[in-house]
mmCIF file of C-alpha atoms in Angstrom:
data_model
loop_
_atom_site.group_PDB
_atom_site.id
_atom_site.type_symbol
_atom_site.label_atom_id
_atom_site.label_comp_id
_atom_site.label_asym_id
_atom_site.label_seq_id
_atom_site.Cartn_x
_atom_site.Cartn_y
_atom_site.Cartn_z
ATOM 1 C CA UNK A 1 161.382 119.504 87.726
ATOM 2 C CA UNK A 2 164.503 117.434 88.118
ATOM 3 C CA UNK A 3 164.781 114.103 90.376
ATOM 4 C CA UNK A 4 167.777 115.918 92.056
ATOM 5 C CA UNK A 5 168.364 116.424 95.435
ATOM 6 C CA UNK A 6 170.691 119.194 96.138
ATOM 7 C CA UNK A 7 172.471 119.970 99.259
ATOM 8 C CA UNK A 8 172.942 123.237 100.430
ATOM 9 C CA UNK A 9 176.432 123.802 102.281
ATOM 10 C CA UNK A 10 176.582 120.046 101.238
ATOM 11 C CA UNK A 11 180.828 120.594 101.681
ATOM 12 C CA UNK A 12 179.793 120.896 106.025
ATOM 13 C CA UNK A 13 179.581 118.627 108.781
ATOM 14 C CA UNK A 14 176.027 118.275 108.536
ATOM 15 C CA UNK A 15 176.282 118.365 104.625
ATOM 16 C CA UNK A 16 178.748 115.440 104.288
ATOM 17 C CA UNK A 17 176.385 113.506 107.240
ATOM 18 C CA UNK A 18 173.368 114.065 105.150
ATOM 19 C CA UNK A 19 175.358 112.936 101.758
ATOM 20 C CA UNK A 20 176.219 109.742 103.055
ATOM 21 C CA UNK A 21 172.854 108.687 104.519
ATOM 22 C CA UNK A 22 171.279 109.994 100.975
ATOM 23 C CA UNK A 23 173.957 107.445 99.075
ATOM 24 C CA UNK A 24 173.079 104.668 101.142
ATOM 25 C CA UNK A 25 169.157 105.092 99.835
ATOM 26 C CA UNK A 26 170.108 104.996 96.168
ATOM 27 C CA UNK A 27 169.630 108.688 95.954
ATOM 28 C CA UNK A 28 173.049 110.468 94.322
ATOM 29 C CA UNK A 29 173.370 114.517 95.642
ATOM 30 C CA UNK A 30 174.586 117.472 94.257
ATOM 31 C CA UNK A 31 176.878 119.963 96.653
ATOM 32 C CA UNK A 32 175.674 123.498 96.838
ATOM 33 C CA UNK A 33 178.518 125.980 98.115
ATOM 34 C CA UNK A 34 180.311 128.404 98.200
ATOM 35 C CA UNK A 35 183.868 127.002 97.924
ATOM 36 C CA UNK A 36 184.750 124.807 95.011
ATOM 37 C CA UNK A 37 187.427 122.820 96.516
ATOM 38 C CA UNK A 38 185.927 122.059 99.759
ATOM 39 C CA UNK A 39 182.844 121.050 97.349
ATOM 40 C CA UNK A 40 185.055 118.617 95.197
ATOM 41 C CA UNK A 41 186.644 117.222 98.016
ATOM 42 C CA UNK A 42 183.638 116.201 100.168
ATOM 43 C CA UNK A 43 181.776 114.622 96.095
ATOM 44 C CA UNK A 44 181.949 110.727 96.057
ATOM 45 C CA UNK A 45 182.409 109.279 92.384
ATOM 46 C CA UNK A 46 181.641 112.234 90.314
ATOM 47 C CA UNK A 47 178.960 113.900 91.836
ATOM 48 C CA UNK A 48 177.871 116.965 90.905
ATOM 49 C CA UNK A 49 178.236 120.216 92.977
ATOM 50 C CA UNK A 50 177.286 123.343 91.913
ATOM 51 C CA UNK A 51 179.222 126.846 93.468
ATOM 52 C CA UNK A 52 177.511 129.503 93.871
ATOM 53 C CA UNK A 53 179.173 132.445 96.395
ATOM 54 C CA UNK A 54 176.069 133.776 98.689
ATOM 55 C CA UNK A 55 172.771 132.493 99.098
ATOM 56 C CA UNK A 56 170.904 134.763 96.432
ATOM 57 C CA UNK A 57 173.411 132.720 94.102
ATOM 58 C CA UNK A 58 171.684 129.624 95.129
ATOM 59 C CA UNK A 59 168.136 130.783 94.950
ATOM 60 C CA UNK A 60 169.141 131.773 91.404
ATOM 61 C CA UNK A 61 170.426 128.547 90.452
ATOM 62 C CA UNK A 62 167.495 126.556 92.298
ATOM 63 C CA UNK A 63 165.130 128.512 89.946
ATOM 64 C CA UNK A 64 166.878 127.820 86.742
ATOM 65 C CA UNK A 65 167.971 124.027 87.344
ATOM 66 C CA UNK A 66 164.064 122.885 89.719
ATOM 67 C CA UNK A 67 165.860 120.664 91.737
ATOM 68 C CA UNK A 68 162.900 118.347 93.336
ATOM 69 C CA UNK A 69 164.092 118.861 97.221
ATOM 70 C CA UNK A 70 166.654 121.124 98.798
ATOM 71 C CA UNK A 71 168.024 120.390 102.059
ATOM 72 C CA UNK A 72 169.618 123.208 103.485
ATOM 73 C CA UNK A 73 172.291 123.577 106.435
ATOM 74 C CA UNK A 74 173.151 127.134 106.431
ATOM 75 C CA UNK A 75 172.398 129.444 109.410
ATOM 76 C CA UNK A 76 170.583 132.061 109.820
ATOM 77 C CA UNK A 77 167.927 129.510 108.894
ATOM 78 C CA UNK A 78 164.911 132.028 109.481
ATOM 79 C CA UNK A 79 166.594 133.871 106.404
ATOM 80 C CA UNK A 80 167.892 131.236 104.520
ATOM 81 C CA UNK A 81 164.786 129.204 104.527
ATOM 82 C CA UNK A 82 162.639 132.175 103.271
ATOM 83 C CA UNK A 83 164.837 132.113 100.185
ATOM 84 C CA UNK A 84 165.088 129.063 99.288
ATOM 85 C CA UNK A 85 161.160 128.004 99.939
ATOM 86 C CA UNK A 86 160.382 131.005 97.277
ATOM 87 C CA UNK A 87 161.935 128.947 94.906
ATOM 88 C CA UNK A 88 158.791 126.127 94.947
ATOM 89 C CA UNK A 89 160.836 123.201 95.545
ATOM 90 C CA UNK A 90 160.303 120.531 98.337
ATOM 91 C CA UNK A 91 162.315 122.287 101.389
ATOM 92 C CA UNK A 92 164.030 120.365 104.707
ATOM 93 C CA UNK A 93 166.108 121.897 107.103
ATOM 94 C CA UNK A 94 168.255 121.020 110.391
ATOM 95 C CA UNK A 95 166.797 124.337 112.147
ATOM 96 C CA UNK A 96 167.052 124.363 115.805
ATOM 97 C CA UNK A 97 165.851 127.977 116.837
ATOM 98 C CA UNK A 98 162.242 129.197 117.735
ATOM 99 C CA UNK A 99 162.325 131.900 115.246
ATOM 100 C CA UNK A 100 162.954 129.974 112.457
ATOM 101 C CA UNK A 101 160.798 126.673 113.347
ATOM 102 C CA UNK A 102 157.769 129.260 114.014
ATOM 103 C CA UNK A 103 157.769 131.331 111.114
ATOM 104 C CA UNK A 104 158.007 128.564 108.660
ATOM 105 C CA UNK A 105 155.193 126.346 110.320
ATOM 106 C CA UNK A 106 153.425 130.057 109.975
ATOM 107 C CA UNK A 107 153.529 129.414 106.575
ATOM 108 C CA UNK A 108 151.715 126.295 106.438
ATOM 109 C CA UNK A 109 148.390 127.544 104.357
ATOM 110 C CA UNK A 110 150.044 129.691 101.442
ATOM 111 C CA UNK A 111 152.590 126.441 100.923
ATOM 112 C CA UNK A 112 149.480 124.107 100.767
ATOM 113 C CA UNK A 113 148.062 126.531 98.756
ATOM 114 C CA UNK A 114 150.514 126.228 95.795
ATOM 115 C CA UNK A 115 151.529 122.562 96.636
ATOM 116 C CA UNK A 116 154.900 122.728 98.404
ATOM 117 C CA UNK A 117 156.462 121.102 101.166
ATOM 118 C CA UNK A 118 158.524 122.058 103.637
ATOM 119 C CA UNK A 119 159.917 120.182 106.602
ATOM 120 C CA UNK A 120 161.890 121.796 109.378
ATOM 121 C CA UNK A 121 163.947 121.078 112.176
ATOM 122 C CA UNK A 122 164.973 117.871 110.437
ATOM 123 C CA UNK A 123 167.665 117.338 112.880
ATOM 124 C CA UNK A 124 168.203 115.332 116.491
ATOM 125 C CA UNK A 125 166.914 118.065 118.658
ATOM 126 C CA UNK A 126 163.384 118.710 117.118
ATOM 127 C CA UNK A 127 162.940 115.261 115.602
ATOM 128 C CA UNK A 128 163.415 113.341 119.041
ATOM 129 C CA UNK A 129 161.519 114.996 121.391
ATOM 130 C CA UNK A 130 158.831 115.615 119.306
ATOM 131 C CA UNK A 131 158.769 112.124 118.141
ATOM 132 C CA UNK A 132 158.996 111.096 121.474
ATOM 133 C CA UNK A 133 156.145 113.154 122.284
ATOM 134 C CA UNK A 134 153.701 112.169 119.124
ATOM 135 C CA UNK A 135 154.317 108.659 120.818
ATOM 136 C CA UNK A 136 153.090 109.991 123.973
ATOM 137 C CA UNK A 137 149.636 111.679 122.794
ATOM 138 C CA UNK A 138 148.498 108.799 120.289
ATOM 139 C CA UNK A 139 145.116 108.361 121.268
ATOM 140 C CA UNK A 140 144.573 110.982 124.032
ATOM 141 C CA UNK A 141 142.536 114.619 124.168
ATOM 142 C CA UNK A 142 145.328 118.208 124.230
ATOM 143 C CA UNK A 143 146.714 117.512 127.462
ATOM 144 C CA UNK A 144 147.291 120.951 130.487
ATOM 145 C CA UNK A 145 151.582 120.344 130.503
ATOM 146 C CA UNK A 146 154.415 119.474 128.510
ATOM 147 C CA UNK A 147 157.849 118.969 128.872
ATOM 148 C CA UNK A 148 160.542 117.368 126.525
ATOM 149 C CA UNK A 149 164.265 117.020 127.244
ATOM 150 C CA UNK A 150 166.849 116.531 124.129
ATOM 151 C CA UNK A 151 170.531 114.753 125.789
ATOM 152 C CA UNK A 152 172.251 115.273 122.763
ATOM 153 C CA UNK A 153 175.675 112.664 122.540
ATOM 154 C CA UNK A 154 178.119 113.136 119.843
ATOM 155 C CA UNK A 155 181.793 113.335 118.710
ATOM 156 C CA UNK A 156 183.332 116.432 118.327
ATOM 157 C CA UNK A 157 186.156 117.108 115.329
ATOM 158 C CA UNK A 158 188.421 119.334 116.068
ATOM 159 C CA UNK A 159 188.867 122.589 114.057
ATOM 160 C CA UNK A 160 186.574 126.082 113.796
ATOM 161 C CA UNK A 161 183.326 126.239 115.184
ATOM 162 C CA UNK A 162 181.989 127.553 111.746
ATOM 163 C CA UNK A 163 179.873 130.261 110.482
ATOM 164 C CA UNK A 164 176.589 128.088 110.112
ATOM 165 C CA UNK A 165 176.952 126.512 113.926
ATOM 166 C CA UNK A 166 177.466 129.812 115.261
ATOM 167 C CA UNK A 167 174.754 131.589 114.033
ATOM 168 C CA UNK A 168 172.486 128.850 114.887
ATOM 169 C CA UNK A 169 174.121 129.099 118.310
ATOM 170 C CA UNK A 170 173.914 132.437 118.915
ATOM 171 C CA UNK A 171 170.591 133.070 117.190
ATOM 172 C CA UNK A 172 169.253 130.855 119.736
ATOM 173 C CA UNK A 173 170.471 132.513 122.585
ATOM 174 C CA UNK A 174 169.443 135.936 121.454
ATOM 175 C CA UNK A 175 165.412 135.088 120.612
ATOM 176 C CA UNK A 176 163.250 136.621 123.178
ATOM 177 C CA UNK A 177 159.724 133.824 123.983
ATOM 178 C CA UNK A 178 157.018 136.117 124.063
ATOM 179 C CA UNK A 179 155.791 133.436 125.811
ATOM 180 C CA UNK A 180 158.280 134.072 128.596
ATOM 181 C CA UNK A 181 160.429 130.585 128.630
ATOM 182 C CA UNK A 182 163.908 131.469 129.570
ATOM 183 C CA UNK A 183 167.236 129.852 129.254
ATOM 184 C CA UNK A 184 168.497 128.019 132.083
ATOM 185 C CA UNK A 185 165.569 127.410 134.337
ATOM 186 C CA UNK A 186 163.482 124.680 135.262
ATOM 187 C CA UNK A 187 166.109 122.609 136.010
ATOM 188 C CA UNK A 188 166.026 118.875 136.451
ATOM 189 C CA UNK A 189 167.895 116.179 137.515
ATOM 190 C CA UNK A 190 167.108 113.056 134.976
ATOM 191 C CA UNK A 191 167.597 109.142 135.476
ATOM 192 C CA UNK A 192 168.209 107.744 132.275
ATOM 193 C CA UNK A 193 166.732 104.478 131.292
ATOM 194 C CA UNK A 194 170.268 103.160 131.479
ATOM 195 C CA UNK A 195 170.729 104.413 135.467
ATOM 196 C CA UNK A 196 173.032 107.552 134.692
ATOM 197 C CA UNK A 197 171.835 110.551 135.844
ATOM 198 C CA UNK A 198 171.944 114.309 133.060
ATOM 199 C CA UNK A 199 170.731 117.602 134.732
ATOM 200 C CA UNK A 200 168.810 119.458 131.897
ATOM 201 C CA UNK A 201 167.320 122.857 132.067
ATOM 202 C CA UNK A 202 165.142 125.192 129.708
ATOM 203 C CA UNK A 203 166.529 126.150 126.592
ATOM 204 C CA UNK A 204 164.343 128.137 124.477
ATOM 205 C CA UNK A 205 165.083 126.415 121.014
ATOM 206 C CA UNK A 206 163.177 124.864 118.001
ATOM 207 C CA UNK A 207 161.976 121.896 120.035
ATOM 208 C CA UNK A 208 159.788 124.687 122.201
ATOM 209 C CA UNK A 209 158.337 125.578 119.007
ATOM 210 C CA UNK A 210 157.901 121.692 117.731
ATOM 211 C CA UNK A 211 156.224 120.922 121.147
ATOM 212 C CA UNK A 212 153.833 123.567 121.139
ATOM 213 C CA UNK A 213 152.661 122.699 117.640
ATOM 214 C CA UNK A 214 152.096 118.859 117.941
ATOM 215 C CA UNK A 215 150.829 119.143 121.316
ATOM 216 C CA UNK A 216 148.724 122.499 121.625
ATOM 217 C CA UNK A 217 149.357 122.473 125.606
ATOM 218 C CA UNK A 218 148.913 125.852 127.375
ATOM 219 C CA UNK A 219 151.921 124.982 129.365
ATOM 220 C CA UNK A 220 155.372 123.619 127.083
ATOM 221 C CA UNK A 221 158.625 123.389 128.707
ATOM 222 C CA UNK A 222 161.487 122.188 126.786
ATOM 223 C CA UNK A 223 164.980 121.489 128.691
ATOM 224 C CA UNK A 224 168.076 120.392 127.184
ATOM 225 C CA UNK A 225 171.590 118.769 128.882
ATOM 226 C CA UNK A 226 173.181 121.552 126.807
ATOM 227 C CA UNK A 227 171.714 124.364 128.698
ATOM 228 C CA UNK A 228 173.699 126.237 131.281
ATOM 229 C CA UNK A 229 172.525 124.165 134.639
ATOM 230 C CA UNK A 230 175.517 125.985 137.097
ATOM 231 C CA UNK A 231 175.327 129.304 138.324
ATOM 232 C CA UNK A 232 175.856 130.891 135.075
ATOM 233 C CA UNK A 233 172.454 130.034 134.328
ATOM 234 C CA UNK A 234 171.691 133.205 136.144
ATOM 235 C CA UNK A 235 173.268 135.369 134.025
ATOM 236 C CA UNK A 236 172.235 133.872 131.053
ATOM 237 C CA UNK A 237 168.858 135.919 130.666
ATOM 238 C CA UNK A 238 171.714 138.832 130.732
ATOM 239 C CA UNK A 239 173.302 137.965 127.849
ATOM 240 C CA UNK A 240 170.526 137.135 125.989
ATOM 241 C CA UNK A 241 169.213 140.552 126.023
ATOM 242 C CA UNK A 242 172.810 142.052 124.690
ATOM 243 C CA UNK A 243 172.534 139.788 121.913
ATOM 244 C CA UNK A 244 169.007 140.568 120.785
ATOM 245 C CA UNK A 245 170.914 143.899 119.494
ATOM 246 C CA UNK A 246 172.209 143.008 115.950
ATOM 247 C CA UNK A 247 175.180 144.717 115.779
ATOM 248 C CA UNK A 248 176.678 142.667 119.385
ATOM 249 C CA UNK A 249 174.802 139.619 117.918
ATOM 250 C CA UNK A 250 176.922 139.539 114.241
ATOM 251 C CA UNK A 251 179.712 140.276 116.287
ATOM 252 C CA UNK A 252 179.169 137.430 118.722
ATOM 253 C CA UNK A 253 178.863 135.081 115.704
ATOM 254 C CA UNK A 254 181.872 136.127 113.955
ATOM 255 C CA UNK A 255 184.151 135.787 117.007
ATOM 256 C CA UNK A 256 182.301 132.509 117.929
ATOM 257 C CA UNK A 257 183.016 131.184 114.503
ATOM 258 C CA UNK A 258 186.432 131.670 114.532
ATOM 259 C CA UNK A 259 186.726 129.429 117.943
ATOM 260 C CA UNK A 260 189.261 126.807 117.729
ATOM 261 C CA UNK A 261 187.272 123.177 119.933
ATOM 262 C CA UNK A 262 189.300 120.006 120.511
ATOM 263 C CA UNK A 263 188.111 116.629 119.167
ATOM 264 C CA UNK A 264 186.428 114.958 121.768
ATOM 265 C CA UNK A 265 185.018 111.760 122.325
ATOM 266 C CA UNK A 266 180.804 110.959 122.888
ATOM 267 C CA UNK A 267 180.050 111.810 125.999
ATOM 268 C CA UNK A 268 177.783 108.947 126.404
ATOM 269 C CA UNK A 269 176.874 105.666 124.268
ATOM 270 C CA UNK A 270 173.572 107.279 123.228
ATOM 271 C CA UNK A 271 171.641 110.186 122.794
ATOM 272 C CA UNK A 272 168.072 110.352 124.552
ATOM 273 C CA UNK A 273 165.004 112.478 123.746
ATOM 274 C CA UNK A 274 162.241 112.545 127.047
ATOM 275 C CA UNK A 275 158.881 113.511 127.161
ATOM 276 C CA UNK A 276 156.214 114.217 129.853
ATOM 277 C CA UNK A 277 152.873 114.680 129.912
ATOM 278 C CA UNK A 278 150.290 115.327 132.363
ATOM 279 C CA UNK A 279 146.587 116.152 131.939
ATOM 280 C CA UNK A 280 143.800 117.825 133.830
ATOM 281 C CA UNK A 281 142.339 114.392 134.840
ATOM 282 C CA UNK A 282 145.334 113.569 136.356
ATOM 283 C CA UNK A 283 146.870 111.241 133.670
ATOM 284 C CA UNK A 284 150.724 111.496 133.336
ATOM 285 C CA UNK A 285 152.652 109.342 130.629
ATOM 286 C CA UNK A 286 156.042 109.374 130.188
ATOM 287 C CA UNK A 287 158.608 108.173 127.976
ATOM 288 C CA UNK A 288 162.498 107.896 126.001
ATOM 289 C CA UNK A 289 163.614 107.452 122.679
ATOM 290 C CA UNK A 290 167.039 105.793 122.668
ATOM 291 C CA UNK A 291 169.226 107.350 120.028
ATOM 292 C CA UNK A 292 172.983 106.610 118.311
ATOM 293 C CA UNK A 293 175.137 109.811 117.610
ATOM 294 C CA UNK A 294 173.339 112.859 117.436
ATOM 295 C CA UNK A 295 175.192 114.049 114.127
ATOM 296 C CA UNK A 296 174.619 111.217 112.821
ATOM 297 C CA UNK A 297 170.853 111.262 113.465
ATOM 298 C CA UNK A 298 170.677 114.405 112.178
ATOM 299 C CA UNK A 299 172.653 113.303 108.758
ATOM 300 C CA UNK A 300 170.101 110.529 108.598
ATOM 301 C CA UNK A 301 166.635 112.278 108.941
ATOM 302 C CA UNK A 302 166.836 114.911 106.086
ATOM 303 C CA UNK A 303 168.032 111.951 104.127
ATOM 304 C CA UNK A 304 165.197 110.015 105.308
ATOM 305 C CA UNK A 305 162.499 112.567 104.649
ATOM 306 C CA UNK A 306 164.383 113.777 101.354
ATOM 307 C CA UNK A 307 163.753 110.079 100.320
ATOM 308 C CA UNK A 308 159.769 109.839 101.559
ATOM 309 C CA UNK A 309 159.180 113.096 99.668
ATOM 310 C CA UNK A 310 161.012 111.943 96.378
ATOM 311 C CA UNK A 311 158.498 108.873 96.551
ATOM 312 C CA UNK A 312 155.349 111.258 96.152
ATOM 313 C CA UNK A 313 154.408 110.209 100.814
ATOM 314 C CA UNK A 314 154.180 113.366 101.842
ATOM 315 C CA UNK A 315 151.582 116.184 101.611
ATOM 316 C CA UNK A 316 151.805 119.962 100.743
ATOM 317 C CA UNK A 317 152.168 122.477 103.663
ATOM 318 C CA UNK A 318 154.742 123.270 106.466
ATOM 319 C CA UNK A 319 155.774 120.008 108.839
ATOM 320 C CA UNK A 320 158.261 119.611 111.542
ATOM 321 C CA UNK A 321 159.474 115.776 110.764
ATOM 322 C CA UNK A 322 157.257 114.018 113.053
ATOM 323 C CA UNK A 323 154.040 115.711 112.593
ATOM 324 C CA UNK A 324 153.851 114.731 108.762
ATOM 325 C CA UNK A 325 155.676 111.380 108.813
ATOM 326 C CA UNK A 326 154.204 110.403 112.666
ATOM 327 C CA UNK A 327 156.467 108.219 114.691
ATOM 328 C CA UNK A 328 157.507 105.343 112.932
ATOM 329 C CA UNK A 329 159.827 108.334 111.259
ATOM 330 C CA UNK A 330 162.291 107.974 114.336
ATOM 331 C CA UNK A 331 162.649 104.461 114.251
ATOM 332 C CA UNK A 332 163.156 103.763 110.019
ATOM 333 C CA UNK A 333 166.325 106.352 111.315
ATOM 334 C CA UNK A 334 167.698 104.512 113.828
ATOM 335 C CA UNK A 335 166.025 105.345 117.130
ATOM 336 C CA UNK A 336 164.368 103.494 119.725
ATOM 337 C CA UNK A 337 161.102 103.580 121.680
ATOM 338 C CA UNK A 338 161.841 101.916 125.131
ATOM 339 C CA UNK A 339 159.415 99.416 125.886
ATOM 340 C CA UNK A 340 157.900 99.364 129.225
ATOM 341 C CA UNK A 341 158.641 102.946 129.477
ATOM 342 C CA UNK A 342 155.514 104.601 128.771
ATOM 343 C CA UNK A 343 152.817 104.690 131.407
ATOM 344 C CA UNK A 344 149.390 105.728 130.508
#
């Protein structure tokens, strides 16, 4: 097995963000795609990329070159991941939807079992507001409720909404909680630590799934500022029962793809992941990690944990970021635990 780390859909958004924080580490990447000139024009200085035109390509060329880590970008991430863990190589990905956060942490005993590991939801929205949360429980028994809030900030490029974002978007949107949390209630009305008020509301994504794992509560709410918090929120729960049939759901993705945004400016100077926690003896504590640019932050924690794992500090089995690095994970990328902000 190689030293490489390879980058799948390395010629993206998220790709190039991930590139950049693995170059400033020392470590060089190599560009997995599907489209060599987008590949050659996101390399720096030579590097290598390797094309390869649909993701059973990939897996093929994973087996025969054994890069050490793959970081992969490419939506639908509960199908994508399952291929590219079979290959045995270190796995991290920037999931952000229940179904594909669940069923890899499912997988936690047969990858210790042969000595792989795999990290996912690698990304702001899992990676905050369960770090946030980790913070929150150090030291204390499973507490009765949970609830985290991700307040994603970040600049917008203009162009195509993409195939990978949409079918992370609209994957999302179609999964079904068995557990019954629904998009779009529980709404809140947040201060921030910096006095600005952000309504959030539940949003049934991978942060749900990270929550319940780290903190084994019977009750887990997890709210986002990206969650429909107007009266559409009532007809949310409509749509996402058209999309959970396939056919409307590959169509949804295809149009949504093909969706021209503006460039827009951050929203806010920082992104914020919120926790809080109650338990049966009454105890509540409460807290905020302060975060830069949420693309950013997610560019730097695969990079981050792609690094860790390349230096022999992690452990074999299935791992959102913060429950196998803990907290300090967070802060080496950037982020901020508020002092003064956490009550036990």
């Amino acid at each position: 097995m190689s030293n490489d780390v390879w980058i799948v859909g390395g010629a993206g958004r998220s790709g190039r963000h991930i590139g950049a924080q693995l170059r400033q580490r020392g470590i060089e990447p190599v560009l997995v795609g599907r489209n060599a000139d987008r590949l050659a024009e996101a390399a720096k200085d030579g590097e290598r990329t390797v094309v390869a035109h649909s993701i059973e390509a990939i897996v093929a060329e994973v087996r025969r070159q054994h890069p050490a880590v793959v970081i992969n970008t490419v939506a639908p991430f509960a199908e994508t991941a399952a291929e590219l863990v079979s290959t045995g190589a270190h796995y991290i990905d920037i999931a952000n939807d229940m179904g594909a956060i669940s069923g890899l942490l499912d997988r936690n005993e047969e990858l210790s079992a042969r000595g792989q590991t795999a990290v996912t939801g690698a990304g702001f929205g899992v990676t905050g507001t369960e770090s946030i949360l980790v913070k929150l429980l150090e030291g204390r028994p499973i507490p009765a409720r949970v609830r985290v809030d991700m307040l994603p900030s970040l600049e917008s490029e203009a162009g195509t909404v993409g195939e990978s974002l949409a079918a992370s978007l609209i994957t999302g949107l179609a999964y079904r909680d068995p557990r019954g949390s629904r998009l779009g209630r529980d709404l809140l009305r947040l201060v921030l630590p910096d006095g600005s008020e952000v309504s959030t509301a539940s949003m049934p994504l991978g942060d749900l799934a990270a929550a319940r794992h780290v903190s084994k509560a019977p009750t887990v709410i997890a709210a986002s500022s990206m969650a429909p918090t107007g009266p559409i929120r009532f007809v949310a729960p409509l749509a996402s029962t058209l999309l959970a049939a396939r056919p409307l759901r590959e169509f949804a993705q295809r149009q949504l793809a093909r969706v021209t945004v503006k460039a827009r400016p951050r929203p806010r100077d920082y992104s914020w992941a919120h926790a809080h926690v109650e338990w049966d003896d009454g105890s509540v504590r409460d807290g905020w990690l302060r975060i830069g640019d949420a693309s950013t932050f997610t560019g730097t924690v695969p990079a981050e944990v792609a690094r860790r794992l390349l230096e022999g500090d992690g452990r074999a089995g299935a791992f959102t970021p913060a429950s196998l690095f803990g907290t300090d994970l967070a802060e080496a990328c950037g982020a901020e635990y508020l002092p003064g902000l956490v009550a036990a």
